C-alpha atoms as an extended CHARMM CRD file, in Angstrom:
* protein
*
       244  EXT
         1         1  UNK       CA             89.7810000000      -69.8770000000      189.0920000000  PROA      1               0.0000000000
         2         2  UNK       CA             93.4370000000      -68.3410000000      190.4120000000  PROA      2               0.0000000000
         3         3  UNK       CA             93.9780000000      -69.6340000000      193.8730000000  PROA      3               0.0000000000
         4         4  UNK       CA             92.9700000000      -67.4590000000      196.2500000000  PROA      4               0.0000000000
         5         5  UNK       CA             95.7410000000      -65.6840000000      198.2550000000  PROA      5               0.0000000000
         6         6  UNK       CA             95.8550000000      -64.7370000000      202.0430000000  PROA      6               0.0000000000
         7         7  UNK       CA             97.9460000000      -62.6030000000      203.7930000000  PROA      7               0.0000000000
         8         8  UNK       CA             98.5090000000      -63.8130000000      207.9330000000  PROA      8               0.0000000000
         9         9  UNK       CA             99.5150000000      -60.4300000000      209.9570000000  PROA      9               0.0000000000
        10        10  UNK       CA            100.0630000000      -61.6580000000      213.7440000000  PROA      10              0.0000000000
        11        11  UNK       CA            104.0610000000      -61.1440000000      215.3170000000  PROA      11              0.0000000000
        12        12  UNK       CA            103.8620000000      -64.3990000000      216.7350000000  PROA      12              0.0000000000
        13        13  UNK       CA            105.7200000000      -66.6590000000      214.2180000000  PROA      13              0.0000000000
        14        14  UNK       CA            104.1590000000      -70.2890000000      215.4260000000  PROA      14              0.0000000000
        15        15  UNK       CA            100.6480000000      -68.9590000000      214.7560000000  PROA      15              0.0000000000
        16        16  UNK       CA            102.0630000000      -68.0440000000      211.1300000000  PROA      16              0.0000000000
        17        17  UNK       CA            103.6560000000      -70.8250000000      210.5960000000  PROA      17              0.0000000000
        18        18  UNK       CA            100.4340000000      -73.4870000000      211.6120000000  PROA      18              0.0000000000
        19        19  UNK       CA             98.1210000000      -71.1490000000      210.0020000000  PROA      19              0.0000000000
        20        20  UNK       CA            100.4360000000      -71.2130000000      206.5430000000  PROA      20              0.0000000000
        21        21  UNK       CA            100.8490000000      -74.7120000000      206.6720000000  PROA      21              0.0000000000
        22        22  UNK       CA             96.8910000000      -75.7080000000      207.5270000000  PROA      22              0.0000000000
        23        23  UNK       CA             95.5060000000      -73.1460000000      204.8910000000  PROA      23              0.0000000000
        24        24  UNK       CA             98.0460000000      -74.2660000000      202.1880000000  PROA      24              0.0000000000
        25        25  UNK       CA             97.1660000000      -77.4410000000      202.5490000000  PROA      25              0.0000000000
        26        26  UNK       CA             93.2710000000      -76.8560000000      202.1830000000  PROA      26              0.0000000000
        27        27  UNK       CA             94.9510000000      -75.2400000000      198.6250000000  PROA      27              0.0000000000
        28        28  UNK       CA             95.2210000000      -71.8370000000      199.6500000000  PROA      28              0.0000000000
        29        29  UNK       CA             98.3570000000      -69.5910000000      198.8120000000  PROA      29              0.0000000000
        30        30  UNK       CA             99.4450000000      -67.7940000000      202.2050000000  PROA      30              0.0000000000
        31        31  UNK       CA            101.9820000000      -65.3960000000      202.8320000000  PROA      31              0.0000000000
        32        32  UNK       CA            102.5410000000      -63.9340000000      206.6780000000  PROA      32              0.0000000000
        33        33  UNK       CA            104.1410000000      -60.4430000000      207.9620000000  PROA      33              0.0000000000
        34        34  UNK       CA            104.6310000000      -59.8310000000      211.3660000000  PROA      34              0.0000000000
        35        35  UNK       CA            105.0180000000      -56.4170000000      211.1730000000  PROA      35              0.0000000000
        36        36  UNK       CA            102.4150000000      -53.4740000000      209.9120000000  PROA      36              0.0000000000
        37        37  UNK       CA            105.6000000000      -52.2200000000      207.3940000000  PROA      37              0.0000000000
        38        38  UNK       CA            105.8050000000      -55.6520000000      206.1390000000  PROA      38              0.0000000000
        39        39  UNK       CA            102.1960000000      -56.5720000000      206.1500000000  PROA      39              0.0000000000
        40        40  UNK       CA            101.6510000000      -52.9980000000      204.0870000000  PROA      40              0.0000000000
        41        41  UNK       CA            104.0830000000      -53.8820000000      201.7340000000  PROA      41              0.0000000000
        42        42  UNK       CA            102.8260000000      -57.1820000000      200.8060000000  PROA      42              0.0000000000
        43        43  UNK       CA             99.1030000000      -55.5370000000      200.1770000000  PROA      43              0.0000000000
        44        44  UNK       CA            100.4440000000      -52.1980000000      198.1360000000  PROA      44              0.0000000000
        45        45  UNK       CA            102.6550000000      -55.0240000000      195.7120000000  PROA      45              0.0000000000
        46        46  UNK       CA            100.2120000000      -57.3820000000      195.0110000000  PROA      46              0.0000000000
        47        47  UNK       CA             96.5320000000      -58.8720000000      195.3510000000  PROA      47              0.0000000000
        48        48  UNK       CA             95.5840000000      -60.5750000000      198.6940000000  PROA      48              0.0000000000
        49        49  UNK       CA             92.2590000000      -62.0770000000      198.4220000000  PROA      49              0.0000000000
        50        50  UNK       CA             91.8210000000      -62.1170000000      202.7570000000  PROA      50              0.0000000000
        51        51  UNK       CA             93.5790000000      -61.2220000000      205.3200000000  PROA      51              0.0000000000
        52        52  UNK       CA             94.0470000000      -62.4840000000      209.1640000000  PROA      52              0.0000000000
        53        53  UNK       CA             94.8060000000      -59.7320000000      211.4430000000  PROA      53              0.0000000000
        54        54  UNK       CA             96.1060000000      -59.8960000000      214.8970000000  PROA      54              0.0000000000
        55        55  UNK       CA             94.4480000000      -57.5400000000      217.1690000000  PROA      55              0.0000000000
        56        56  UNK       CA             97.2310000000      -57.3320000000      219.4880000000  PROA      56              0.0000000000
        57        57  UNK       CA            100.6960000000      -56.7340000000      217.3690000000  PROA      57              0.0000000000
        58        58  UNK       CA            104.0200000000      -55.4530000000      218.5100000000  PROA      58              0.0000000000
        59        59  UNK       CA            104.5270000000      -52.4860000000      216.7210000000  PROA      59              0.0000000000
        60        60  UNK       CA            100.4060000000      -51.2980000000      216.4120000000  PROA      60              0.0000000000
        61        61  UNK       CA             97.0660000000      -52.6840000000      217.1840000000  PROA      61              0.0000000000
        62        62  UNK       CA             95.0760000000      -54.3870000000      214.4090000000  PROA      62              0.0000000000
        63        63  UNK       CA             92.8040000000      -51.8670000000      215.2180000000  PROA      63              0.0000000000
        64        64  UNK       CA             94.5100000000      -49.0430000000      213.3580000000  PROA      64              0.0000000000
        65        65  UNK       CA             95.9700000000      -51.8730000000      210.6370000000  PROA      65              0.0000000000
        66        66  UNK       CA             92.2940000000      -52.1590000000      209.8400000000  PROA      66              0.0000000000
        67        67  UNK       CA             91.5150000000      -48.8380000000      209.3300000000  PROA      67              0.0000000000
        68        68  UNK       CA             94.8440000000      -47.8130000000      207.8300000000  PROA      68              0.0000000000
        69        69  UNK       CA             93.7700000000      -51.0460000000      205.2790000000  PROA      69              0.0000000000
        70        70  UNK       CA             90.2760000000      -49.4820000000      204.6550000000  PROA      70              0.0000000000
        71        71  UNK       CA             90.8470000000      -46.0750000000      203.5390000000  PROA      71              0.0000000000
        72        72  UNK       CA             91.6600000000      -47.8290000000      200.0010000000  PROA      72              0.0000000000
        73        73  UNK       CA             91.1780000000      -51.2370000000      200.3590000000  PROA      73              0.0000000000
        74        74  UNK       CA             88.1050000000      -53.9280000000      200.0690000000  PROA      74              0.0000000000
        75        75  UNK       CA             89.6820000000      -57.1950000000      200.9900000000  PROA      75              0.0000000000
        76        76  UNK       CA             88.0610000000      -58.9480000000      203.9030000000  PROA      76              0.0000000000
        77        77  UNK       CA             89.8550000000      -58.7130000000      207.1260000000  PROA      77              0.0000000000
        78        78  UNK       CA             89.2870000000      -61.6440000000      209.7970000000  PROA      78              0.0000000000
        79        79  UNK       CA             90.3730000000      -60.6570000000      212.7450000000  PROA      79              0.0000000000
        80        80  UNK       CA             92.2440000000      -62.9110000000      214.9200000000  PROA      80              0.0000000000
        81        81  UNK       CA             92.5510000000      -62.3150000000      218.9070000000  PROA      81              0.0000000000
        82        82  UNK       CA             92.8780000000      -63.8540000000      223.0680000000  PROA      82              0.0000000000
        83        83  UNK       CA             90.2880000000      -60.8700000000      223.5480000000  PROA      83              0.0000000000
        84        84  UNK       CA             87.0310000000      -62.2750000000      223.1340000000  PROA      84              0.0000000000
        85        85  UNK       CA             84.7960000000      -59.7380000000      224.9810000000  PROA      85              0.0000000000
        86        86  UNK       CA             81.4630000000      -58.3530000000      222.7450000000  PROA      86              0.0000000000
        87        87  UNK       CA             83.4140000000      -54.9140000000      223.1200000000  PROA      87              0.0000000000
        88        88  UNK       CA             86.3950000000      -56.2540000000      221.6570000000  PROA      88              0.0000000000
        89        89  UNK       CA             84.2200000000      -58.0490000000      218.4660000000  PROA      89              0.0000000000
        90        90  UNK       CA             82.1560000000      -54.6020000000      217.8930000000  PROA      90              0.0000000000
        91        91  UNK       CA             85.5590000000      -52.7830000000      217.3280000000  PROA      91              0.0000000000
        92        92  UNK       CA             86.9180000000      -54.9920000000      215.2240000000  PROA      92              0.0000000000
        93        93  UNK       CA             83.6200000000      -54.5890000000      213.3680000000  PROA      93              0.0000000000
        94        94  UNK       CA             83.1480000000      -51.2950000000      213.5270000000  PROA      94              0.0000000000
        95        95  UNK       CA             86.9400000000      -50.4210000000      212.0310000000  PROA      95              0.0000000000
        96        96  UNK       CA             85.7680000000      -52.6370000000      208.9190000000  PROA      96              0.0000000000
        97        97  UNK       CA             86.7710000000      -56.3420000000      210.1750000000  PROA      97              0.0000000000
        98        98  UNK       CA             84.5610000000      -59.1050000000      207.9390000000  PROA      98              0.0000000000
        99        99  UNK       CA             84.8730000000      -61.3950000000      211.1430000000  PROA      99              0.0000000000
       100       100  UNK       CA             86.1280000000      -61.9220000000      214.4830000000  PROA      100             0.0000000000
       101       101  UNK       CA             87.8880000000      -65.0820000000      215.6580000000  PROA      101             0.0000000000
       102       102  UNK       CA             88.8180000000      -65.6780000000      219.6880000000  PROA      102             0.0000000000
       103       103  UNK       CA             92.1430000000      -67.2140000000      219.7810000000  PROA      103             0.0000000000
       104       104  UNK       CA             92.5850000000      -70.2770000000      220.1660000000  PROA      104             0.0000000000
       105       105  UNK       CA             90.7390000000      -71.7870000000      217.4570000000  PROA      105             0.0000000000
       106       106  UNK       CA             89.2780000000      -74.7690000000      215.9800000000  PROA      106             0.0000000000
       107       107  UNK       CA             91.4540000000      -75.0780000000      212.2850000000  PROA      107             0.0000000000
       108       108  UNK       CA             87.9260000000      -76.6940000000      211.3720000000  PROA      108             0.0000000000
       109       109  UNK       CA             86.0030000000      -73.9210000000      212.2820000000  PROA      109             0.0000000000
       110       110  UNK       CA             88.6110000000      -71.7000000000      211.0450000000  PROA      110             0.0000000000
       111       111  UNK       CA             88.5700000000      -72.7550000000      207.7920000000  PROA      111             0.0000000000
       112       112  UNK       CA             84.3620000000      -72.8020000000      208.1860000000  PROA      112             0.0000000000
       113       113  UNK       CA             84.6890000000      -69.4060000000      208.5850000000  PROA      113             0.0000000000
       114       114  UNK       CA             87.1030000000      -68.7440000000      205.4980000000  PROA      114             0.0000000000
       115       115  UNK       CA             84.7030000000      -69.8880000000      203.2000000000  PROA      115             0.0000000000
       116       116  UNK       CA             81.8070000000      -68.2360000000      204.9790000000  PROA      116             0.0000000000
       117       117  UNK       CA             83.5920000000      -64.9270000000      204.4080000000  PROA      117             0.0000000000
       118       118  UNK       CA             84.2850000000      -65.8910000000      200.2860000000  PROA      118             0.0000000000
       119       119  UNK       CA             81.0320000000      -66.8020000000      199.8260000000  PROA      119             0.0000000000
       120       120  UNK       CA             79.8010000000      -63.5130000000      200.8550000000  PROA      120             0.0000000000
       121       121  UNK       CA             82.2740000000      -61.1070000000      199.1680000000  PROA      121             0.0000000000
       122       122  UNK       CA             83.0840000000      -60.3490000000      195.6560000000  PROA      122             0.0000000000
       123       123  UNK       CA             86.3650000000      -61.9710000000      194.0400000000  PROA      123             0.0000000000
       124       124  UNK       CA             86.6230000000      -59.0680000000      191.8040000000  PROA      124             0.0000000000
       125       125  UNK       CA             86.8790000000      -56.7150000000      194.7460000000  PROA      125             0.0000000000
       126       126  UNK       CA             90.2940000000      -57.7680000000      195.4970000000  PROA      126             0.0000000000
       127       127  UNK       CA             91.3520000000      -57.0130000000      191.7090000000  PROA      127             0.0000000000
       128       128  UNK       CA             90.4590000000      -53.4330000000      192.7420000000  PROA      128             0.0000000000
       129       129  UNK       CA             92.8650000000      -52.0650000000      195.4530000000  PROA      129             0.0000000000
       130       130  UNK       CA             94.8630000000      -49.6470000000      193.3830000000  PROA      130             0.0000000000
       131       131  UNK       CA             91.9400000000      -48.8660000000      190.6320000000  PROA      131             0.0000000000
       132       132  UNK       CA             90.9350000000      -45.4330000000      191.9950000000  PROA      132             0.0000000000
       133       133  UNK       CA             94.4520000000      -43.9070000000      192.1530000000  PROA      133             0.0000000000
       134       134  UNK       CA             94.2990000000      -40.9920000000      189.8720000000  PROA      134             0.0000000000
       135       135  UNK       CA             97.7230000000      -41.7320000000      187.6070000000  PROA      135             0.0000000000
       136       136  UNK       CA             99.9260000000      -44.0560000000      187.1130000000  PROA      136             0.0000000000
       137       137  UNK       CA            103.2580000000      -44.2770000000      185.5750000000  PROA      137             0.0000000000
       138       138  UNK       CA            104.5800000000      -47.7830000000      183.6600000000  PROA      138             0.0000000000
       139       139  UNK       CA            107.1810000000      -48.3260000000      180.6030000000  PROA      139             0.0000000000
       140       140  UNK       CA            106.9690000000      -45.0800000000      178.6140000000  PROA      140             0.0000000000
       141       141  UNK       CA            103.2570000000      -44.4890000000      179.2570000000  PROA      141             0.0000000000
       142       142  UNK       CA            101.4000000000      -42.2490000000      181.8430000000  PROA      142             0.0000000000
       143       143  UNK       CA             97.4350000000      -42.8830000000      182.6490000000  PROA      143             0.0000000000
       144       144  UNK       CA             95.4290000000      -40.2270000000      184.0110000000  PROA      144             0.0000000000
       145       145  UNK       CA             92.6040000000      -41.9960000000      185.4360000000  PROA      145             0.0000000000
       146       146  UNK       CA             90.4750000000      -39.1970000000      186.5790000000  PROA      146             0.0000000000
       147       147  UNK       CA             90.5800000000      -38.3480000000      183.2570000000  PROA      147             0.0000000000
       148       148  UNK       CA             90.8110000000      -41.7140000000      181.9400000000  PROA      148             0.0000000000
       149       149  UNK       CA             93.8040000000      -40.3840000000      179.3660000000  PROA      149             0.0000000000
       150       150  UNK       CA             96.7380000000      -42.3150000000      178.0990000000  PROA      150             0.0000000000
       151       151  UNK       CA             99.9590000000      -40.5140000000      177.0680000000  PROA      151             0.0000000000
       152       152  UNK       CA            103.0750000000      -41.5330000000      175.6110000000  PROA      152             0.0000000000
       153       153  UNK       CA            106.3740000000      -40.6330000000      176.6070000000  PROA      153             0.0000000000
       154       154  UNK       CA            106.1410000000      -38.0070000000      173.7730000000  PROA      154             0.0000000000
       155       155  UNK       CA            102.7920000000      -36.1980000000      175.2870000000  PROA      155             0.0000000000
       156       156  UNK       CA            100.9890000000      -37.8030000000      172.6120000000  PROA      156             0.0000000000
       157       157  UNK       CA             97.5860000000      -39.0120000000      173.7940000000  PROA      157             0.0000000000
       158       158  UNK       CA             96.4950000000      -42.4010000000      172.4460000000  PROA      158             0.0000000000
       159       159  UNK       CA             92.5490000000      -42.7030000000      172.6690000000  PROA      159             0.0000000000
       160       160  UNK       CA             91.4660000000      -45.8170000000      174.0780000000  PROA      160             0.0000000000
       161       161  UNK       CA             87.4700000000      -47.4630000000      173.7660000000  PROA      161             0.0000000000
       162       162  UNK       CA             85.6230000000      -47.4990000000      176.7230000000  PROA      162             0.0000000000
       163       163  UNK       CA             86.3400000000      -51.3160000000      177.0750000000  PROA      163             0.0000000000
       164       164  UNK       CA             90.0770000000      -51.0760000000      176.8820000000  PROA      164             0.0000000000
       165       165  UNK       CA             90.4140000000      -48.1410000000      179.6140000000  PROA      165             0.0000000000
       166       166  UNK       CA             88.6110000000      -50.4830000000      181.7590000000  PROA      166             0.0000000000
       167       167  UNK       CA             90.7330000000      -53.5500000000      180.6710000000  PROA      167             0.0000000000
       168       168  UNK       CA             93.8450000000      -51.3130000000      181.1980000000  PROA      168             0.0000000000
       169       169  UNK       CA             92.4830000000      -50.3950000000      184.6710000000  PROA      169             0.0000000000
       170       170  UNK       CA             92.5950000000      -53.5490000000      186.0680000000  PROA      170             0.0000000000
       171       171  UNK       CA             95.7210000000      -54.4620000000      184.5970000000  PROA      171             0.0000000000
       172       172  UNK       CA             97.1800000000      -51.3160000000      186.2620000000  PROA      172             0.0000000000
       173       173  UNK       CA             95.8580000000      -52.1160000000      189.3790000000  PROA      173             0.0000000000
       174       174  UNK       CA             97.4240000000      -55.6820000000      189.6740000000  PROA      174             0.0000000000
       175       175  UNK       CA            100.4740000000      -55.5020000000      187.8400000000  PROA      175             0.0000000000
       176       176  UNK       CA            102.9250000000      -58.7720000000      188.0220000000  PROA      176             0.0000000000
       177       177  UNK       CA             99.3710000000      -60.8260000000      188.9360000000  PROA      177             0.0000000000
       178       178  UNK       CA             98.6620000000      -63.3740000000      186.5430000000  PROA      178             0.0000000000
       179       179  UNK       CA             95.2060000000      -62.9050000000      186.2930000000  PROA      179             0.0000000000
       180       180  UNK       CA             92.5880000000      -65.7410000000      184.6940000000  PROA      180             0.0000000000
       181       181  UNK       CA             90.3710000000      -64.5990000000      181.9410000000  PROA      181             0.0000000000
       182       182  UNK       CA             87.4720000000      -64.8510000000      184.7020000000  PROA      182             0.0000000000
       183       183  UNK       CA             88.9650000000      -62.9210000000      186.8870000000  PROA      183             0.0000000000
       184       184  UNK       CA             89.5050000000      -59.8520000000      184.3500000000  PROA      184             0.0000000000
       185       185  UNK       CA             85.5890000000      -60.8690000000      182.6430000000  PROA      185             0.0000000000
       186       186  UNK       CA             84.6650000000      -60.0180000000      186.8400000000  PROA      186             0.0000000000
       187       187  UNK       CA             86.8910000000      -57.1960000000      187.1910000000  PROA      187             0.0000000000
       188       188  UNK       CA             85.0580000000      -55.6720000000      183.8850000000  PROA      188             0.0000000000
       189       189  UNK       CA             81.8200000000      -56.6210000000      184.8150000000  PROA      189             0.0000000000
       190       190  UNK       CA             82.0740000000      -56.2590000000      188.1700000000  PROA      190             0.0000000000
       191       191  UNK       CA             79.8710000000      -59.0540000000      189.2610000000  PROA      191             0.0000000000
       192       192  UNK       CA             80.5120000000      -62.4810000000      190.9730000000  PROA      192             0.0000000000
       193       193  UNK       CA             83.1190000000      -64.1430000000      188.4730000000  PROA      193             0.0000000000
       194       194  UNK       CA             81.5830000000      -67.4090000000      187.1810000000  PROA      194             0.0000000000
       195       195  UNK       CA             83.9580000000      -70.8400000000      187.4920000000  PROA      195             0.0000000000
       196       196  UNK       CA             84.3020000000      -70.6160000000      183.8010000000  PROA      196             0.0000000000
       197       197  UNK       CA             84.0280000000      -68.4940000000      180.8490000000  PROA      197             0.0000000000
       198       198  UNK       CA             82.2220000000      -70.2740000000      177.9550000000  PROA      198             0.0000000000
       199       199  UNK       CA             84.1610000000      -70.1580000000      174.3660000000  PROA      199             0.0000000000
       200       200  UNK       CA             82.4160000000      -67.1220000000      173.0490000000  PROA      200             0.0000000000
       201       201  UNK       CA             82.9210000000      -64.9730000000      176.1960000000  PROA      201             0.0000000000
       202       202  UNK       CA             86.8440000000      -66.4530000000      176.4110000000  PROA      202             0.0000000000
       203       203  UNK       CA             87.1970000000      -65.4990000000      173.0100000000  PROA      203             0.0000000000
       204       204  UNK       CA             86.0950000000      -61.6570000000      173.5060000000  PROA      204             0.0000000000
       205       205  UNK       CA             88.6410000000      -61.4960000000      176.5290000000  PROA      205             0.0000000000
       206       206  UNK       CA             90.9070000000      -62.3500000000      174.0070000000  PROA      206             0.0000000000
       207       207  UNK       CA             90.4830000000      -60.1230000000      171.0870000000  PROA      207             0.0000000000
       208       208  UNK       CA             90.0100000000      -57.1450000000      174.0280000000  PROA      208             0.0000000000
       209       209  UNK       CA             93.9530000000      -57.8030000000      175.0940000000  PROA      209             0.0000000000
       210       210  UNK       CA             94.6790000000      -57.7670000000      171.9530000000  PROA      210             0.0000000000
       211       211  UNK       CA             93.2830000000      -54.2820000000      170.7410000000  PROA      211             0.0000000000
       212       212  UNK       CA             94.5160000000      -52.4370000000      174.2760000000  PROA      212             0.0000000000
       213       213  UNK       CA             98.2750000000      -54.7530000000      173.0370000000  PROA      213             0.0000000000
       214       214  UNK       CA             98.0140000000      -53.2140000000      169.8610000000  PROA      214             0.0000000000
       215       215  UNK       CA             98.0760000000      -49.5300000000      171.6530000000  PROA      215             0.0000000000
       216       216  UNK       CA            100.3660000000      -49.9710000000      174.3100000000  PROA      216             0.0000000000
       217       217  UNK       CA            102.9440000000      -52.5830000000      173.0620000000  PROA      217             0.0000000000
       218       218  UNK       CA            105.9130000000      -51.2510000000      170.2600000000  PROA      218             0.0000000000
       219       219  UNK       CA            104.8550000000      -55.0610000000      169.0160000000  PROA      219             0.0000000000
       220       220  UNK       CA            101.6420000000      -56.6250000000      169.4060000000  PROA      220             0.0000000000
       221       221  UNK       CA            102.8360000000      -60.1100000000      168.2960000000  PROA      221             0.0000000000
       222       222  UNK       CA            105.8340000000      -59.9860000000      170.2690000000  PROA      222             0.0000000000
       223       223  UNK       CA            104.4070000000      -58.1170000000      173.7110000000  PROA      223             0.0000000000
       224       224  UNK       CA            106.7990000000      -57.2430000000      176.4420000000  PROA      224             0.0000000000
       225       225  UNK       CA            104.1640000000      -55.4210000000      178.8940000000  PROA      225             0.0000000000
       226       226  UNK       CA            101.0800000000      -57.7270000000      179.1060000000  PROA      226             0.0000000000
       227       227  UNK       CA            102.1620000000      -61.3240000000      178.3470000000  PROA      227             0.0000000000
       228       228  UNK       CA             99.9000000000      -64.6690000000      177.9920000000  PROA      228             0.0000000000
       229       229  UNK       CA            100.0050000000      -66.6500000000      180.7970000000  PROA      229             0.0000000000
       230       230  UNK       CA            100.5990000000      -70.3220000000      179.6330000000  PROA      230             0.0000000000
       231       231  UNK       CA             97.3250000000      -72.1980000000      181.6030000000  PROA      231             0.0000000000
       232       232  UNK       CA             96.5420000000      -68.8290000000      183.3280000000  PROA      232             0.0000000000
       233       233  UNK       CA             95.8350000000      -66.0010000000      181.3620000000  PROA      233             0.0000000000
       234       234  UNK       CA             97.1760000000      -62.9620000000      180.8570000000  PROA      234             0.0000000000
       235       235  UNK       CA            100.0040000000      -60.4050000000      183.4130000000  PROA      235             0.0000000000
       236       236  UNK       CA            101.2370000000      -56.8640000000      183.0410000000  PROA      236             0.0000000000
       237       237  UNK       CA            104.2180000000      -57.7800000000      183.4370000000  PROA      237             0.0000000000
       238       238  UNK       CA            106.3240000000      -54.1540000000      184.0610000000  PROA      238             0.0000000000
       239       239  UNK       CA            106.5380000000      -51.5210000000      187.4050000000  PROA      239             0.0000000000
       240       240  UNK       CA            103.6130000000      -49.3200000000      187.7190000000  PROA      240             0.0000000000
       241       241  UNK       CA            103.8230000000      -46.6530000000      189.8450000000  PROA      241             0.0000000000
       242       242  UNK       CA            100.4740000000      -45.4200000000      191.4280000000  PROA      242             0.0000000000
       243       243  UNK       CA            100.0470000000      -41.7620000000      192.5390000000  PROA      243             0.0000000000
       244       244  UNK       CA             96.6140000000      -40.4640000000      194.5520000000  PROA      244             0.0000000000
C-alpha cells in the first residue's frame, strides 16, 4: 500500500511540528497548514488520507473548515482542541468530524486513535475528492463527466468502455498522485483495497492503463500523461482543471 498521507491544520507551529515529527516517524507522510487558504490548497491539489483540525484557528473556527471540507470531501477529520466540553465534541460531530481529541494528548493514544479511524473508513474514499466534478480540462482533452464524454481538442469524441471512464475518473481526480495498482483496483471497485493484488488481478490493472493509454496518449509506448511508476504504479502526470 501508498503511505498514507495526513494533513495537520492548527496555527500553532510547535503542535505541527511534534505532531509531523511523531506521525512520520510511526511511517506516516504529514504535511501541516496553519491557515484555512493554505490548508484548502493542500486538499484541492492532492490526496490527504486524514486530517487534524484545530477547532480554534486564527483566521476561522474548525467548525466552518469542517463543513467547508464536507460539501465535497470524504476524508476523515479528527478534530483537535483545549475545549473538551460534551457540547464542544457533539459539534465537532455534528459538522462531520470522524473524532474528537482534548488537547493535550497522549501521542500513544493519539496514534490509537489514528488507526481506529483507518480501520473504520474506506482507503478508496480519499481517491474520490474531485470524482463528482462535472468536467475537467487536461492536455488537449475535455471530460464531461455528467455525461461521461471525452473530447479532443478537435470536438471529436473518443468513446471510452465502461471500465476505462471509470479508470480515467480516478486518474482525473488525483492527478500528480502516484497511485498503487491497489489503490486504483479499490477506487474501481470501490471496496476496502486488499494489501495486495494477486498476479491475475495486477495483470488486468495493467492491460486496463494500457487500452485508456492507447486513447488518450499521441503514443502509447512512449506516454507523456499517465506514466508507470517504477515500484509504485501508475500517475497522471499533467494539470487537470476541475469545474462543478
Amino acid at each position: 500500500m501508498a503511505i498514507r498521507r495526513i494533513l495537520v491544520i492548527d496555527d500553532d507551529p510547535d503542535v505541527c511540528a511534534m505532531l509531523k515529527q511523531y506521525l512520520t516517524r510511526e511511517g506516516y507522510a504529514v504535511e501541516s497548514a496553519q491557515t484555512t487558504q493554505a490548508a484548502m490548497g493542500i486538499v484541492a491539489q492532492r490526496r490527504v488520507d486524514l486530517i487534524f483540525l484545530d477547532v480554534m484557528l486564527g483566521d476561522e473556527s474548525g467548525f466552518d473548515v469542517c463543513k467547508k471540507l464536507r460539501a465535497d470531501n470524504t476524508v476523515p477529520i479528527i478534530f483537535l482542541s483545549a475545549l473538551s466540553a460534551d457540547h464542544h465534541r457533539l459539534t465537532g460531530y455534528q459538522m462531520g468530524g470522524d473524532d474528537y481529541i482534548a488537547k493535550p494528548f497522549n501521542p500513544g493514544l493519539l496514534l490509537a486513535r489514528v488507526r481506529a479511524v483507518f480501520r473504520r473508513t474506506h482507503r478508496a474514499s480519499s481517491l474520490a475528492y474531485r470524482r463528482d466534478a462535472r468536467t475537467y480540462q487536461f492536455d488537449k482533452w475535455t471530460f464531461r463527466g455528467d455525461r461521461e464524454e471525452l473530447v479532443g481538442a478537435d470536438g471529436v469524441e473518443t468513446v471510452l468502455s465502461k471500465r476505462e471512464t471509470a479508470l480515467l475518473k480516478v486518474m482525473l481526480a488525483n492527478p500528480q498522485i502516484p497511485l498503487t495498482r491497489e489503490e486504483i483496483a479499490s477506487a474501481l471497485n470501490e471496496e476496502e483495497p486488499e494489501e495486495t493484488l494477486d498476479a491475475q488481478e495486477s495483470r488486468a490493472i495493467d492491460v486496463l492503463v494500457g487500452r485508456l493509454r492507447h486513447k488518450i496518449e499521441i503514443s502509447a509506448k512512449a506516454p507523456k500523461l499517465i506514466k508507470t511508476m517504477r515500484g509504485t504504479g501508475y500517475q497522471l502526470c499533467c494539470t487537470v482543471n476541475a469545474d462543478d
